[in-house]
Amino acid sequence: MAATKASKEQRYDRQLRLWGDHGQEELENAHICVINATATGTEILKNLVLPGIGAFTIVDGHTVTGEDVGNNFFLSSNSIGKNRAQAATELLQELNSDVSGNFVEESPDKLLDNDPEFFHRFSVVIGVQLPESTCLRLGSVLWSASVPFLVCKTYGLIGYMRLVVQEHTVIESHPDNALEDLRLDQPFAEFQNHVKSYDLDSMDKKDHSHTPWIIIIAKYLEKWFSEHNCQLPKNYKEKEAFRQFIREGILKNENGVPEDEENFEEAIKNVNTALNLTKIPGAVEDLFNSEQCNNITSQTPSFWVMLRAVKEFVHNEGNGSLPVRGNVPDMIADSQKFINLQNVYREKALQDAAAVSKHVECLLQSVGKPPESIAEKDIKLFCKNASFLRVVRCRSLAEEYSVDSVNKDEITSCMDNPDSEMVFYLMLRAVDRFYQQHSRYPGVYNYQVEEDISKLKLSVNSLLQEYSLNVNIKDDYIHEFCRYGAAEPHTVSAFLGGSAAQEAIKIISHQFVPFNNTFIYNAMSQTSATLQL
Amino acid sequence: MADAEEPMAVDGGHRDCDWDGRWNHVRKFLERPGPFTHPDFEPGAEALSGFGVIHVVDMDVIDVSNLNRQFLFRPKDVGRPKAEVAADFINSRIPGCKVVPHFKKIQDLGESFYKQFHIIVCGLDSIIARRWMNGMLISLLSYEDGVLDSSSIIPLIDGGVEGFKGNARVIVPGMTACIDCTLELYPPQINFPMCTIASMPRLPEHCIEYARILQWPKEKPFGDTGLDGDNPQHIQWVFERSQERAAEFNITGVTYRLTQGVVKRIIPAVASTNAVIAAACATEAFKIATSSYIPLNNYLVFNDVDGLYTYTFEAERKENCSACSQVPQDLQFPPSAKLQEVLEYLTESASLQMKSPAITTTLEGKNKTLYLQSVKSIEERTRPNLCKTLKELGLSDGQELAVADVTTPQTVLFKLNFTA
């Protein structure tokens, strides 16, 4: 039974409040491929199926074993002997009938041999518990096809993720602690006019106590300017003086005792942040200077066209500043004063967005595309988020693995602390090396644990030597990785399952910011690190 | 990869419901010594049968909006008790695991229930409930000559999530920081001031609160019933009134979704963050149950809004914690202070954050209730005490006050310290 729009809204209500209807739409149009329905693979899928991904395809040539059923919630003992892709798809599908579940009973290596373009159809490919050679092959194919690739591995109590995406743009990054965009240091004309409409000295008490703090600071800044050679309060001393200046403006009763004027207290409290200079964040300046921004062609994605338009705006109508965001925080004020003030900012934002729109039109025209190619509402959204734009570019696996471009600095500087999470990255690389040499992982059987320690140590040393890495890996870690015996404990798989699924959702929805580019989770100490390799 | 070539060192855990290889992943952590294991760890296979018995307590029934993340429930289960459906699902999916459901509030169960467990794991949705469970486990501790009997300790693993943020912590009652030790980590929820709602709305939320708090009780649109956030008709009514109010003040932004969010105090939630925190908690349960590793010490914070961020730290015990320090709490007031001031301190102080404390004391050998809010007749009888001074109430310096509150299953002892 197809779900009605209303019932989907109810079901997905809690997540719609995070990524909105448009984010949900992107999710429902996406098709994700997960390679290997191990515990990690199915846990990732669970967290994609529940929120309503459009479709998934499991690629897995393995047959279900008793061991698989032991750590995997989405396999049952009935599935032993069946193809793992098929068995897992059944139990994952029943989580959400809105989702289309598919499976391919084939190893990824075979698919790469026979049908390398198979993977081009996916929004994201997630490779789980892949041996190094398969990983690199897949990495190369997906890089050329510009398909985002997320590598995941659970190895004992260590979780590993590697994101491989060439260029991922984010307009809605939803920063946790964004600074307000009030322009008090460089008030625009319409705001100045609005401030002029207030005369604090002639107001009655009610109006005086309900004047928004933004107006109060603007008024006092004007006075300060005239007495301080048009300079803003700069250091602590001056800001203190400015706060005191505002405090003196609080009405006093007939006995000279200051009244309770919360709006003035708010103004005083907000002096510090209100005096922040309006400036373009470094990250955005970097984007302005990038190749894609300055070289607009008919192939250029709309993100860069809009960015270029904003850059043009900054150099013209914006007088060096980004389009006004248009939001004001709530503050003590009567309704009318607040709404009027809010409208001043909103109208300015609309005005700026319209100017950016004109630049967009020009740019589109210059490359022979119709102005409707980029919707008005998208331009408005872009302008609103202009300070928060992010672009994530990950290095390819080829770059990470090549002796010529390995990130030696990152590795050696992290390993100054021999217990940093970097040691687990190196151990995972060493274990891959061991696998390549011995066609098995170290310490899988009890009797192997002892003797594999020295073999694994050889793998470690050969790795460090090949990459000329002058670091020391403690024997304890080599011992521990033999002890793991390539086990994939469920709880660690589940941690990665949540983490990886959300990164995939970020990629698909283009909201929130994905990690760049390697994430290591240590379940022994419940710590993690993000490394750029 | 079945372990066929090597006979098991200890043939534990092969029950009828098990199959070959079932425990292959887990056993490596139980049978093998290693450099990072807990000092108390003894390799062996006795723990090889997974978590045998799990009791689940939940007072809720399943709602459609749970289905985006609560993976044990299906559309057909809507309306059924969560504890029961979860138990049914797991018992049928995981042979040999026995989940016993309790469709109850945690507060409906007592000492005799909780003391049977080795570990308690919480995924509660309120600070009050957490503090209650925290208090319950602290009350189970037994001391002999001031020394804590370690066999009376039941570790508490607590997880919480909000959108893309989450935390997991391990509490060893009587030994590590408890919930109340770190109460300042949970700042009290701020509500909009009444004057804003009543006469000076600026945000769509203010309009919604106006309809909820002021208009609903006055107009009683559906008779004498309270506003039920789960009733779409109720929400629709609030939505329409909010729109009217917003129009009056030229406020934009009132939507049905916002209305529901404000009325029900909805916290956004997704499957992924829940999975991460649940997994972290389960890892800790495993460590504690098997002594295979040193548990988290003791607080993990997670946030994946921008990349993935974790921060792990050791929350410290508070010397004079109202829950776990066993030291009577200090109350400093002049004898001329009114009881009302004491009440305000109990509710507003960041370290106490009580909800509706009931204050009793012993005067002339008899138990006397100074103020109690939750029973109407007693509230009316003791209300005049609020305006009386501590001296007028007959309290003396050093007097012990016993305070009961929903935030704790045991009364908290306070000692009055008269200031000048």
mmCIF file of N, CA, C and O in Angstrom, chain B residues 238-316:
data_model
loop_
_atom_site.group_PDB
_atom_site.id
_atom_site.type_symbol
_atom_site.label_atom_id
_atom_site.label_comp_id
_atom_site.label_asym_id
_atom_site.label_seq_id
_atom_site.Cartn_x
_atom_site.Cartn_y
_atom_site.Cartn_z
ATOM 1 N N VAL B 238 -5.454 24.975 17.738
ATOM 2 C CA VAL B 238 -4.382 25.855 18.203
ATOM 3 C C VAL B 238 -3.740 26.557 17.000
ATOM 4 O O VAL B 238 -3.443 27.748 17.038
ATOM 5 N N PHE B 239 -3.543 25.817 15.926
ATOM 6 C CA PHE B 239 -2.954 26.356 14.700
ATOM 7 C C PHE B 239 -3.780 27.525 14.169
ATOM 8 O O PHE B 239 -3.254 28.605 13.885
ATOM 9 N N GLU B 240 -5.084 27.330 14.109
ATOM 10 C CA GLU B 240 -5.940 28.391 13.559
ATOM 11 C C GLU B 240 -5.943 29.626 14.456
ATOM 12 O O GLU B 240 -5.847 30.756 13.970
ATOM 13 N N ARG B 241 -6.035 29.393 15.770
ATOM 14 C CA ARG B 241 -6.010 30.547 16.691
ATOM 15 C C ARG B 241 -4.674 31.279 16.577
ATOM 16 O O ARG B 241 -4.582 32.503 16.618
ATOM 17 N N SER B 242 -3.592 30.498 16.455
ATOM 18 C CA SER B 242 -2.257 31.105 16.349
ATOM 19 C C SER B 242 -2.136 31.951 15.086
ATOM 20 O O SER B 242 -1.547 33.034 15.113
ATOM 21 N N GLN B 243 -2.722 31.455 14.007
ATOM 22 C CA GLN B 243 -2.680 32.213 12.761
ATOM 23 C C GLN B 243 -3.412 33.543 12.917
ATOM 24 O O GLN B 243 -2.955 34.582 12.435
ATOM 25 N N GLU B 244 -4.550 33.479 13.614
ATOM 26 C CA GLU B 244 -5.327 34.708 13.830
ATOM 27 C C GLU B 244 -4.510 35.711 14.616
ATOM 28 O O GLU B 244 -4.454 36.896 14.275
ATOM 29 N N ARG B 245 -3.903 35.226 15.687
ATOM 30 C CA ARG B 245 -3.119 36.129 16.529
ATOM 31 C C ARG B 245 -1.944 36.703 15.736
ATOM 32 O O ARG B 245 -1.623 37.882 15.838
ATOM 33 N N ALA B 246 -1.294 35.835 14.971
ATOM 34 C CA ALA B 246 -0.151 36.278 14.172
ATOM 35 C C ALA B 246 -0.575 37.365 13.186
ATOM 36 O O ALA B 246 0.137 38.355 12.993
ATOM 37 N N ALA B 247 -1.735 37.167 12.578
ATOM 38 C CA ALA B 247 -2.226 38.149 11.600
ATOM 39 C C ALA B 247 -2.441 39.501 12.276
ATOM 40 O O ALA B 247 -2.122 40.554 11.723
ATOM 41 N N GLU B 248 -2.936 39.444 13.502
ATOM 42 C CA GLU B 248 -3.164 40.663 14.279
ATOM 43 C C GLU B 248 -1.903 41.486 14.460
ATOM 44 O O GLU B 248 -1.934 42.710 14.494
ATOM 45 N N PHE B 249 -0.783 40.806 14.601
ATOM 46 C CA PHE B 249 0.461 41.504 14.902
ATOM 47 C C PHE B 249 1.435 41.507 13.722
ATOM 48 O O PHE B 249 2.593 41.866 13.886
ATOM 49 N N ASN B 250 0.940 41.096 12.546
ATOM 50 C CA ASN B 250 1.793 41.050 11.349
ATOM 51 C C ASN B 250 2.995 40.132 11.506
ATOM 52 O O ASN B 250 4.081 40.418 11.009
ATOM 53 N N ILE B 251 2.775 39.026 12.193
ATOM 54 C CA ILE B 251 3.856 38.055 12.374
ATOM 55 C C ILE B 251 3.678 36.941 11.359
ATOM 56 O O ILE B 251 2.584 36.409 11.198
ATOM 57 N N THR B 252 4.764 36.598 10.670
ATOM 58 C CA THR B 252 4.698 35.496 9.701
ATOM 59 C C THR B 252 5.347 34.248 10.298
ATOM 60 O O THR B 252 6.079 34.335 11.282
ATOM 61 N N GLY B 253 5.061 33.123 9.698
ATOM 62 C CA GLY B 253 5.795 31.905 10.067
ATOM 63 C C GLY B 253 5.021 30.867 10.847
ATOM 64 O O GLY B 253 5.580 29.820 11.183
ATOM 65 N N VAL B 254 3.744 31.112 11.154
ATOM 66 C CA VAL B 254 2.984 30.071 11.862
ATOM 67 C C VAL B 254 2.611 28.974 10.870
ATOM 68 O O VAL B 254 1.961 29.233 9.867
ATOM 69 N N THR B 255 3.071 27.772 11.141
ATOM 70 C CA THR B 255 2.710 26.621 10.301
ATOM 71 C C THR B 255 2.150 25.540 11.207
ATOM 72 O O THR B 255 2.325 25.597 12.432
ATOM 73 N N TYR B 256 1.508 24.543 10.605
ATOM 74 C CA TYR B 256 0.981 23.428 11.390
ATOM 75 C C TYR B 256 2.133 22.707 12.073
ATOM 76 O O TYR B 256 2.052 22.351 13.247
ATOM 77 N N ARG B 257 3.212 22.522 11.316
ATOM 78 C CA ARG B 257 4.354 21.790 11.867
ATOM 79 C C ARG B 257 4.955 22.530 13.060
ATOM 80 O O ARG B 257 5.287 21.923 14.085
ATOM 81 N N LEU B 258 5.068 23.846 12.940
ATOM 82 C CA LEU B 258 5.623 24.621 14.041
ATOM 83 C C LEU B 258 4.697 24.541 15.253
ATOM 84 O O LEU B 258 5.150 24.385 16.393
ATOM 85 N N THR B 259 3.390 24.634 14.981
ATOM 86 C CA THR B 259 2.406 24.567 16.059
ATOM 87 C C THR B 259 2.560 23.272 16.845
ATOM 88 O O THR B 259 2.652 23.265 18.075
ATOM 89 N N GLN B 260 2.616 22.184 16.121
ATOM 90 C CA GLN B 260 2.749 20.884 16.777
ATOM 91 C C GLN B 260 4.053 20.818 17.558
ATOM 92 O O GLN B 260 4.099 20.318 18.687
ATOM 93 N N GLY B 261 5.115 21.344 16.942
ATOM 94 C CA GLY B 261 6.422 21.316 17.588
ATOM 95 C C GLY B 261 6.444 22.067 18.898
ATOM 96 O O GLY B 261 7.037 21.618 19.884
ATOM 97 N N VAL B 262 5.778 23.222 18.925
ATOM 98 C CA VAL B 262 5.765 24.035 20.146
ATOM 99 C C VAL B 262 4.877 23.409 21.207
ATOM 100 O O VAL B 262 5.260 23.282 22.370
ATOM 101 N N VAL B 263 3.685 22.970 20.800
ATOM 102 C CA VAL B 263 2.733 22.395 21.770
ATOM 103 C C VAL B 263 3.298 21.136 22.411
ATOM 104 O O VAL B 263 3.197 20.932 23.615
ATOM 105 N N LYS B 264 3.896 20.275 21.598
ATOM 106 C CA LYS B 264 4.394 19.009 22.126
ATOM 107 C C LYS B 264 5.851 19.087 22.547
ATOM 108 O O LYS B 264 6.425 18.080 22.977
ATOM 109 N N ARG B 265 6.447 20.266 22.446
ATOM 110 C CA ARG B 265 7.876 20.428 22.763
ATOM 111 C C ARG B 265 8.680 19.360 22.008
ATOM 112 O O ARG B 265 9.521 18.668 22.585
ATOM 113 N N ILE B 266 8.394 19.231 20.736
ATOM 114 C CA ILE B 266 9.026 18.172 19.951
ATOM 115 C C ILE B 266 10.522 18.419 19.802
ATOM 116 O O ILE B 266 10.965 19.525 19.500
ATOM 117 N N ILE B 267 11.288 17.366 20.001
ATOM 118 C CA ILE B 267 12.718 17.410 19.732
ATOM 119 C C ILE B 267 12.953 16.592 18.466
ATOM 120 O O ILE B 267 12.561 15.431 18.397
ATOM 121 N N PRO B 268 13.584 17.209 17.463
ATOM 122 C CA PRO B 268 13.829 16.455 16.226
ATOM 123 C C PRO B 268 14.683 15.222 16.509
ATOM 124 O O PRO B 268 15.511 15.239 17.423
ATOM 125 N N ALA B 269 14.488 14.173 15.718
ATOM 126 C CA ALA B 269 15.239 12.935 15.956
ATOM 127 C C ALA B 269 15.409 12.147 14.672
ATOM 128 O O ALA B 269 14.505 12.121 13.824
ATOM 129 N N VAL B 270 16.552 11.502 14.534
ATOM 130 C CA VAL B 270 16.822 10.673 13.364
ATOM 131 C C VAL B 270 17.362 9.316 13.791
ATOM 132 O O VAL B 270 17.888 9.176 14.894
ATOM 133 N N ALA B 271 17.266 8.357 12.893
ATOM 134 C CA ALA B 271 17.734 7.008 13.195
ATOM 135 C C ALA B 271 19.229 6.983 13.477
ATOM 136 O O ALA B 271 19.698 6.286 14.374
ATOM 137 N N SER B 272 20.014 7.763 12.698
ATOM 138 C CA SER B 272 21.473 7.638 12.770
ATOM 139 C C SER B 272 22.064 8.020 14.121
ATOM 140 O O SER B 272 22.852 7.259 14.685
ATOM 141 N N THR B 273 21.703 9.182 14.660
ATOM 142 C CA THR B 273 22.269 9.586 15.941
ATOM 143 C C THR B 273 21.857 8.620 17.047
ATOM 144 O O THR B 273 22.648 8.274 17.921
ATOM 145 N N ASN B 274 20.577 8.211 16.997
ATOM 146 C CA ASN B 274 20.105 7.238 17.974
ATOM 147 C C ASN B 274 20.942 5.971 17.917
ATOM 148 O O ASN B 274 21.303 5.408 18.947
ATOM 149 N N ALA B 275 21.263 5.542 16.697
ATOM 150 C CA ALA B 275 22.042 4.319 16.527
ATOM 151 C C ALA B 275 23.436 4.474 17.132
ATOM 152 O O ALA B 275 23.942 3.571 17.805
ATOM 153 N N VAL B 276 24.058 5.613 16.905
ATOM 154 C CA VAL B 276 25.415 5.845 17.414
ATOM 155 C C VAL B 276 25.439 5.783 18.941
ATOM 156 O O VAL B 276 26.263 5.078 19.533
ATOM 157 N N ILE B 277 24.513 6.502 19.564
ATOM 158 C CA ILE B 277 24.517 6.543 21.025
ATOM 159 C C ILE B 277 24.111 5.192 21.611
ATOM 160 O O ILE B 277 24.696 4.728 22.597
ATOM 161 N N ALA B 278 23.115 4.555 21.006
ATOM 162 C CA ALA B 278 22.703 3.230 21.484
ATOM 163 C C ALA B 278 23.870 2.256 21.385
ATOM 164 O O ALA B 278 24.108 1.450 22.291
ATOM 165 N N ALA B 279 24.617 2.339 20.295
ATOM 166 C CA ALA B 279 25.753 1.444 20.099
ATOM 167 C C ALA B 279 26.813 1.691 21.153
ATOM 168 O O ALA B 279 27.386 0.754 21.720
ATOM 169 N N ALA B 280 27.076 2.973 21.425
ATOM 170 C CA ALA B 280 28.083 3.297 22.442
ATOM 171 C C ALA B 280 27.651 2.731 23.802
ATOM 172 O O ALA B 280 28.465 2.156 24.533
ATOM 173 N N CYS B 281 26.376 2.873 24.128
ATOM 174 C CA CYS B 281 25.862 2.344 25.397
ATOM 175 C C CYS B 281 25.979 0.821 25.429
ATOM 176 O O CYS B 281 26.366 0.237 26.447
ATOM 177 N N ALA B 282 25.646 0.186 24.331
ATOM 178 C CA ALA B 282 25.702 -1.276 24.278
ATOM 179 C C ALA B 282 27.143 -1.763 24.405
ATOM 180 O O ALA B 282 27.413 -2.778 25.055
ATOM 181 N N THR B 283 28.073 -1.019 23.802
ATOM 182 C CA THR B 283 29.489 -1.379 23.945
ATOM 183 C C THR B 283 29.889 -1.332 25.406
ATOM 184 O O THR B 283 30.602 -2.217 25.907
ATOM 185 N N GLU B 284 29.428 -0.323 26.106
ATOM 186 C CA GLU B 284 29.764 -0.216 27.523
ATOM 187 C C GLU B 284 29.132 -1.344 28.327
ATOM 188 O O GLU B 284 29.747 -1.897 29.239
ATOM 189 N N ALA B 285 27.899 -1.696 27.984
ATOM 190 C CA ALA B 285 27.240 -2.802 28.684
ATOM 191 C C ALA B 285 28.051 -4.078 28.500
ATOM 192 O O ALA B 285 28.257 -4.849 29.441
ATOM 193 N N PHE B 286 28.532 -4.277 27.286
ATOM 194 C CA PHE B 286 29.350 -5.448 26.991
ATOM 195 C C PHE B 286 30.625 -5.446 27.825
ATOM 196 O O PHE B 286 31.005 -6.440 28.438
ATOM 197 N N LYS B 287 31.290 -4.291 27.868
ATOM 198 C CA LYS B 287 32.550 -4.196 28.613
ATOM 199 C C LYS B 287 32.329 -4.505 30.090
ATOM 200 O O LYS B 287 33.097 -5.220 30.727
ATOM 201 N N ILE B 288 31.257 -3.928 30.634
ATOM 202 C CA ILE B 288 31.006 -4.103 32.057
ATOM 203 C C ILE B 288 30.613 -5.536 32.365
ATOM 204 O O ILE B 288 31.072 -6.137 33.330
ATOM 205 N N ALA B 289 29.778 -6.106 31.516
ATOM 206 C CA ALA B 289 29.297 -7.465 31.774
ATOM 207 C C ALA B 289 30.416 -8.488 31.673
ATOM 208 O O ALA B 289 30.427 -9.481 32.393
ATOM 209 N N THR B 290 31.383 -8.240 30.788
ATOM 210 C CA THR B 290 32.424 -9.235 30.551
ATOM 211 C C THR B 290 33.762 -8.878 31.191
ATOM 212 O O THR B 290 34.699 -9.666 31.155
ATOM 213 N N SER B 291 33.855 -7.672 31.752
ATOM 214 C CA SER B 291 35.139 -7.167 32.266
ATOM 215 C C SER B 291 36.214 -7.223 31.206
ATOM 216 O O SER B 291 37.403 -7.299 31.527
ATOM 217 N N SER B 292 35.831 -7.197 29.945
ATOM 218 C CA SER B 292 36.854 -7.369 28.911
ATOM 219 C C SER B 292 37.675 -6.111 28.675
ATOM 220 O O SER B 292 38.811 -6.187 28.236
ATOM 221 N N TYR B 293 37.102 -4.952 28.947
ATOM 222 C CA TYR B 293 37.835 -3.695 28.807
ATOM 223 C C TYR B 293 37.443 -2.757 29.932
ATOM 224 O O TYR B 293 36.407 -2.939 30.546
ATOM 225 N N ILE B 294 38.270 -1.762 30.156
ATOM 226 C CA ILE B 294 37.910 -0.732 31.128
ATOM 227 C C ILE B 294 36.767 0.095 30.522
ATOM 228 O O ILE B 294 36.867 0.532 29.375
ATOM 229 N N PRO B 295 35.691 0.273 31.276
ATOM 230 C CA PRO B 295 34.562 1.018 30.706
ATOM 231 C C PRO B 295 34.900 2.490 30.471
ATOM 232 O O PRO B 295 35.896 3.000 30.982
ATOM 233 N N LEU B 296 34.053 3.109 29.677
ATOM 234 C CA LEU B 296 34.143 4.543 29.426
ATOM 235 C C LEU B 296 34.249 5.288 30.746
ATOM 236 O O LEU B 296 33.501 5.065 31.681
ATOM 237 N N ASN B 297 35.230 6.161 30.794
ATOM 238 C CA ASN B 297 35.414 6.944 32.017
ATOM 239 C C ASN B 297 35.345 8.423 31.692
ATOM 240 O O ASN B 297 36.369 9.020 31.407
ATOM 241 N N ASN B 298 34.183 9.074 31.790
ATOM 242 C CA ASN B 298 32.916 8.414 31.976
ATOM 243 C C ASN B 298 31.813 9.079 31.146
ATOM 244 O O ASN B 298 30.651 8.714 31.275
ATOM 245 N N TYR B 299 32.183 10.055 30.287
ATOM 246 C CA TYR B 299 31.161 10.810 29.565
ATOM 247 C C TYR B 299 31.588 11.048 28.126
ATOM 248 O O TYR B 299 32.683 11.524 27.869
ATOM 249 N N LEU B 300 30.726 10.671 27.195
ATOM 250 C CA LEU B 300 31.013 10.844 25.770
ATOM 251 C C LEU B 300 29.992 11.784 25.147
ATOM 252 O O LEU B 300 28.795 11.598 25.331
ATOM 253 N N VAL B 301 30.473 12.770 24.429
ATOM 254 C CA VAL B 301 29.609 13.708 23.715
ATOM 255 C C VAL B 301 29.809 13.482 22.224
ATOM 256 O O VAL B 301 30.939 13.311 21.781
ATOM 257 N N PHE B 302 28.722 13.487 21.462
ATOM 258 C CA PHE B 302 28.804 13.226 20.025
ATOM 259 C C PHE B 302 27.993 14.262 19.263
ATOM 260 O O PHE B 302 26.905 14.647 19.693
ATOM 261 N N ASN B 303 28.541 14.703 18.119
ATOM 262 C CA ASN B 303 27.822 15.697 17.315
ATOM 263 C C ASN B 303 28.241 15.537 15.871
ATOM 264 O O ASN B 303 29.437 15.634 15.547
ATOM 265 N N ASP B 304 27.288 15.224 14.973
ATOM 266 C CA ASP B 304 27.720 15.092 13.576
ATOM 267 C C ASP B 304 27.048 16.102 12.641
ATOM 268 O O ASP B 304 26.736 15.789 11.503
ATOM 269 N N VAL B 305 26.869 17.323 13.131
ATOM 270 C CA VAL B 305 26.379 18.409 12.269
ATOM 271 C C VAL B 305 27.448 18.780 11.236
ATOM 272 O O VAL B 305 27.177 18.943 10.053
ATOM 273 N N ASP B 306 28.684 18.896 11.703
ATOM 274 C CA ASP B 306 29.796 19.281 10.842
ATOM 275 C C ASP B 306 30.869 18.227 10.996
ATOM 276 O O ASP B 306 31.565 18.198 12.013
ATOM 277 N N GLY B 307 31.008 17.335 10.030
ATOM 278 C CA GLY B 307 31.883 16.185 10.199
ATOM 279 C C GLY B 307 31.347 15.345 11.343
ATOM 280 O O GLY B 307 30.140 15.338 11.602
ATOM 281 N N LEU B 308 32.242 14.633 12.029
ATOM 282 C CA LEU B 308 31.815 13.877 13.213
ATOM 283 C C LEU B 308 32.716 14.300 14.361
ATOM 284 O O LEU B 308 33.939 14.249 14.241
ATOM 285 N N TYR B 309 32.106 14.721 15.426
ATOM 286 C CA TYR B 309 32.872 15.229 16.553
ATOM 287 C C TYR B 309 32.538 14.417 17.785
ATOM 288 O O TYR B 309 31.366 14.203 18.099
ATOM 289 N N THR B 310 33.589 13.931 18.482
ATOM 290 C CA THR B 310 33.337 13.319 19.782
ATOM 291 C C THR B 310 34.270 13.961 20.796
ATOM 292 O O THR B 310 35.356 14.425 20.455
ATOM 293 N N TYR B 311 33.795 13.984 22.013
ATOM 294 C CA TYR B 311 34.608 14.509 23.104
ATOM 295 C C TYR B 311 34.358 13.618 24.307
ATOM 296 O O TYR B 311 33.207 13.379 24.682
ATOM 297 N N THR B 312 35.434 13.088 24.860
ATOM 298 C CA THR B 312 35.304 12.153 25.973
ATOM 299 C C THR B 312 35.997 12.741 27.183
ATOM 300 O O THR B 312 37.132 13.190 27.085
ATOM 301 N N PHE B 313 35.313 12.786 28.301
ATOM 302 C CA PHE B 313 35.948 13.367 29.486
ATOM 303 C C PHE B 313 35.435 12.680 30.740
ATOM 304 O O PHE B 313 34.437 11.956 30.715
ATOM 305 N N GLU B 314 36.152 12.930 31.825
ATOM 306 C CA GLU B 314 35.755 12.337 33.096
ATOM 307 C C GLU B 314 34.987 13.382 33.884
ATOM 308 O O GLU B 314 35.575 14.322 34.415
ATOM 309 N N ALA B 315 33.673 13.220 33.947
ATOM 310 C CA ALA B 315 32.871 14.133 34.757
ATOM 311 C C ALA B 315 33.225 13.872 36.209
ATOM 312 O O ALA B 315 33.355 12.721 36.630
ATOM 313 N N GLU B 316 33.384 14.955 36.984
ATOM 314 C CA GLU B 316 33.829 14.775 38.363
ATOM 315 C C GLU B 316 32.681 14.710 39.338
ATOM 316 O O GLU B 316 31.658 15.363 39.135
#
